[in-house]
PDB file of C-alpha atoms in Angstrom:
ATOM      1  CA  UNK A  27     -14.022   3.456 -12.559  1.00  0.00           C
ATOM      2  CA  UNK A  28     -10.531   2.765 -11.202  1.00  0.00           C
ATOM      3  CA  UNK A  29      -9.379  -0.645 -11.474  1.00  0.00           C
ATOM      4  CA  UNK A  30      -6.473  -1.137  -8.968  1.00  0.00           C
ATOM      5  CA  UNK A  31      -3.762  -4.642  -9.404  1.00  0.00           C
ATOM      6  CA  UNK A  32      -1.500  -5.034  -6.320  1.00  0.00           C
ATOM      7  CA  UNK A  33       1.771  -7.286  -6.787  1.00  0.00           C
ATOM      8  CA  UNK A  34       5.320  -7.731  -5.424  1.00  0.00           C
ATOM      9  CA  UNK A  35       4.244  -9.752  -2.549  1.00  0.00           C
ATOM     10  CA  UNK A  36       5.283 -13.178  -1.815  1.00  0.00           C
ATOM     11  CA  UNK A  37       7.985 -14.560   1.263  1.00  0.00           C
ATOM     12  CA  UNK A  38      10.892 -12.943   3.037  1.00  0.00           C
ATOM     13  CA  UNK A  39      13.146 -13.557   5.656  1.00  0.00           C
ATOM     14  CA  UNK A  40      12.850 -11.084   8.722  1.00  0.00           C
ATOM     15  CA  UNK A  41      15.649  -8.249   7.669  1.00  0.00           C
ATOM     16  CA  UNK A  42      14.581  -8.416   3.805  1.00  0.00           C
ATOM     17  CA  UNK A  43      12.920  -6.430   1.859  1.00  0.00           C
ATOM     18  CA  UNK A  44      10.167  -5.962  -0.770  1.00  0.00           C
ATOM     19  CA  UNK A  45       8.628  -3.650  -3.247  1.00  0.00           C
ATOM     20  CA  UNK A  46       5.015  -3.697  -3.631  1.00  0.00           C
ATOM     21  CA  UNK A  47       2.935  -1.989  -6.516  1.00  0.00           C
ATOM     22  CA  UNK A  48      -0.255  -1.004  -6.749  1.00  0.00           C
ATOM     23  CA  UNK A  49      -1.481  -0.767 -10.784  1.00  0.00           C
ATOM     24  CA  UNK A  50      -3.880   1.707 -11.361  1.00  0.00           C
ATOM     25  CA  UNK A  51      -5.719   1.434 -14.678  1.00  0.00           C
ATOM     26  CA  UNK A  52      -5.633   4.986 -15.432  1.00  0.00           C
ATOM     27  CA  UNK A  53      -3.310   8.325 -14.508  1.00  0.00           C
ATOM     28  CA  UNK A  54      -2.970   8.374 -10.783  1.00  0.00           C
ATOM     29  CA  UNK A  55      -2.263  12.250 -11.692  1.00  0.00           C
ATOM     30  CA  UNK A  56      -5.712  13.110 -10.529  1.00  0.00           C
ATOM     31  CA  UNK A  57      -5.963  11.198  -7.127  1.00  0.00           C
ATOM     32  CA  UNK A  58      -6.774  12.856  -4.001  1.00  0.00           C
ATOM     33  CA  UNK A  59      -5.054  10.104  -1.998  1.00  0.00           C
ATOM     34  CA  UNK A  60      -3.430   6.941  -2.418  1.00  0.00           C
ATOM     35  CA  UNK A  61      -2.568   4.607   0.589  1.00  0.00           C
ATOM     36  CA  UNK A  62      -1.566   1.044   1.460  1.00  0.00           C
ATOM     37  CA  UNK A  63      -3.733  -1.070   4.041  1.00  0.00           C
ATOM     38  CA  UNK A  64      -2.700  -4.608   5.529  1.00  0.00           C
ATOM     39  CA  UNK A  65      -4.971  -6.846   7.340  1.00  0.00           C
ATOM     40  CA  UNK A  66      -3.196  -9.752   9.331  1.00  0.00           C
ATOM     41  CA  UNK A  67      -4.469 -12.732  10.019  1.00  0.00           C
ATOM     42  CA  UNK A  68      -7.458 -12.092  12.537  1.00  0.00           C
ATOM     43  CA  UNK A  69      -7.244  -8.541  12.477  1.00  0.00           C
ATOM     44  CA  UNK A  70      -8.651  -5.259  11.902  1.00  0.00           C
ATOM     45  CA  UNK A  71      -7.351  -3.564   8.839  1.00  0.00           C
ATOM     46  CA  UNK A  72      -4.469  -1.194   9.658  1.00  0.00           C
ATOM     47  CA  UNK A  73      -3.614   1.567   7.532  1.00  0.00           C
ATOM     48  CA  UNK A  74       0.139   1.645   7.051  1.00  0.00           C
ATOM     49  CA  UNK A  75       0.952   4.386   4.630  1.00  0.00           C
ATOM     50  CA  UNK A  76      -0.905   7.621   2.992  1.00  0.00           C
ATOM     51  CA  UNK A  77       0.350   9.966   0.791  1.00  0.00           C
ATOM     52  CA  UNK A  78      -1.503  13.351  -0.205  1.00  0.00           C
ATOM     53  CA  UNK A  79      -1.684  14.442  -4.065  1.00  0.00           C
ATOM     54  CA  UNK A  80       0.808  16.930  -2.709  1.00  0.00           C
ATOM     55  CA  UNK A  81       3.722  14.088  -1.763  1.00  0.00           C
ATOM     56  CA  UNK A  82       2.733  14.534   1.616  1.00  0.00           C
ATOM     57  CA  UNK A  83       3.036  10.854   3.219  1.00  0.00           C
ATOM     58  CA  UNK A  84       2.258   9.582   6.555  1.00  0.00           C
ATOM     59  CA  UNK A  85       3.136   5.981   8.266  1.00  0.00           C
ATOM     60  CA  UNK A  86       1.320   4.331  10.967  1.00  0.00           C
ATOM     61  CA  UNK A  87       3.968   4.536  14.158  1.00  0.00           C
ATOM     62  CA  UNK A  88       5.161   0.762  13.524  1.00  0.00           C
ATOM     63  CA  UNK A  89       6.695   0.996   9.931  1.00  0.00           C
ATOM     64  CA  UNK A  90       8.553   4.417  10.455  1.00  0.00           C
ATOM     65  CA  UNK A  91      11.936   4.214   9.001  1.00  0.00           C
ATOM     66  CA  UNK A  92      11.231   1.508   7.614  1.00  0.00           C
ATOM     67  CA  UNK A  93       8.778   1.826   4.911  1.00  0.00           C
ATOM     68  CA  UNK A  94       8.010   4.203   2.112  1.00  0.00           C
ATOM     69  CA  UNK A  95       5.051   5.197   0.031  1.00  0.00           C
ATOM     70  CA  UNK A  96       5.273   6.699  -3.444  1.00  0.00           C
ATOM     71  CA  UNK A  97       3.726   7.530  -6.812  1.00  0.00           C
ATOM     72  CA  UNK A  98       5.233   7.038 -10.423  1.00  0.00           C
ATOM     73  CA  UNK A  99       3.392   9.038 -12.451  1.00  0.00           C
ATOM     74  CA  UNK A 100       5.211   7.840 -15.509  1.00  0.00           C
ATOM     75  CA  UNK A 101       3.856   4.078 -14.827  1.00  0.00           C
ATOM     76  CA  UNK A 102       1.148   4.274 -12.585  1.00  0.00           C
ATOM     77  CA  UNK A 103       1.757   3.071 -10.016  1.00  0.00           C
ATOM     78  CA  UNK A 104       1.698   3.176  -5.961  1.00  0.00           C
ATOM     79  CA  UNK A 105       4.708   1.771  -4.557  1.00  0.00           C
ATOM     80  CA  UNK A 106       5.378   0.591  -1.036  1.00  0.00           C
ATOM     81  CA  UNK A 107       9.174  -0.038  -0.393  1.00  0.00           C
ATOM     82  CA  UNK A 108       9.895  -2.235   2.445  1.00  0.00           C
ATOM     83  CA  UNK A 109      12.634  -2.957   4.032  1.00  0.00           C
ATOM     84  CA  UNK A 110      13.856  -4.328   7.217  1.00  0.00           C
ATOM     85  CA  UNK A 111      11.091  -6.704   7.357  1.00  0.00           C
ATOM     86  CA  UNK A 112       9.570  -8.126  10.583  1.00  0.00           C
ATOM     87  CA  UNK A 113       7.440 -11.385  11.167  1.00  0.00           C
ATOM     88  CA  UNK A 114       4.969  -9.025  12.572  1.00  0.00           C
ATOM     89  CA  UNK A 115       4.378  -7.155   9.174  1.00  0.00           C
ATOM     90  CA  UNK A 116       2.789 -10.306   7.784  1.00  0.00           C
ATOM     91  CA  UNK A 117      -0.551  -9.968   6.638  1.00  0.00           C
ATOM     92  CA  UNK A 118      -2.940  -8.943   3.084  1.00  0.00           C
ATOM     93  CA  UNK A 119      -1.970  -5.436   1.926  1.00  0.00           C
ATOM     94  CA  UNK A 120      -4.236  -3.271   0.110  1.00  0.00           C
ATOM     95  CA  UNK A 121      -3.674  -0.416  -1.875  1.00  0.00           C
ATOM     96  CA  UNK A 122      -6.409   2.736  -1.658  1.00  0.00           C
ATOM     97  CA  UNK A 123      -7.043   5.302  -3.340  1.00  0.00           C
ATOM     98  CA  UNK A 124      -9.376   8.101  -3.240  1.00  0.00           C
ATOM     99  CA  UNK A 125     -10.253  10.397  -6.248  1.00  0.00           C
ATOM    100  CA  UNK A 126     -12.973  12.951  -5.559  1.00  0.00           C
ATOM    101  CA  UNK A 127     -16.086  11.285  -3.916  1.00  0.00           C
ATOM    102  CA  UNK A 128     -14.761   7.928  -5.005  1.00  0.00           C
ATOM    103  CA  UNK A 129     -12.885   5.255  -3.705  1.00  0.00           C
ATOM    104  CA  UNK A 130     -11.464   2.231  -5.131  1.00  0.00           C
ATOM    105  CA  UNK A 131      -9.659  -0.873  -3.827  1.00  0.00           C
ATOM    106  CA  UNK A 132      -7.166  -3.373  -4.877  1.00  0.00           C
ATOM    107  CA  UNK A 133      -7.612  -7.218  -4.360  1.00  0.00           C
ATOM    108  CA  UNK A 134      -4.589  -7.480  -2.458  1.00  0.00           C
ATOM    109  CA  UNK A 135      -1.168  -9.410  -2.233  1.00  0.00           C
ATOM    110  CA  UNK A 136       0.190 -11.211   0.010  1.00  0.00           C
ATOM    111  CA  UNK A 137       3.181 -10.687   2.333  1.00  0.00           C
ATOM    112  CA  UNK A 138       4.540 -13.205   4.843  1.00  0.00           C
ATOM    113  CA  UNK A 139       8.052 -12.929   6.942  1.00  0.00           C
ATOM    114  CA  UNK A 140       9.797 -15.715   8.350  1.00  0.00           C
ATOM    115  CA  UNK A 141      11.762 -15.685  11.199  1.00  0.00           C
TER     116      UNK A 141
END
């Protein structure tokens, strides 16, 4: 069992940034794959950012450029840096991650941008 503490959410202005982290309660060494989700309000959840146990990352087309996914090994944690912030990026985010034939969950953290 994986237990998984998101934080570094909170408000913004459109144009600012923020640093999330996702906790993990054990080495993230061993992970297959470790993402960020966001749901907004009425929504589907989105997938905005994957990265592979080999560093490989991928961003859904809307945060390109913009965001960026990575893994501290020496802490671990998941990180989502984001920057250039939009109204539209408000919503939950969720980190994932995936470790064999298991997945675990975070409880989320919020994220809201004002225009």
């Amino acid at each position: 069992q994986v237990q998984l503490v998101e934080s570094g959410g909170g408000l913004v202005q459109a144009g600012g940034s923020l640093r999330l982290s996702c906790a993990a309660s054990r080495s993230i060494l061993n992970f297959n794959n470790m993402a960020w989700y966001r749901r907004a309000p009425s929504k589907q959840r989105e997938l905005v950012a994957t990265m592979t146990s080999g560093g490989s990352a991928k961003y859904v087309d809307s945060v390109k450029g913009r965001f960026t996914i990575s893994g501290n090994s020496a802490k671990n944690t998941v990180d989502l840096q984001m920057n250039s912030l939009k109204v539209e990026d408000t919503a939950v985010y969720y980190c994932n991650i995936v470790e064999r034939f298991s997945e675990y969950w975070g409880q989320g953290t919020q994220v809201t941008v004002s225009s």
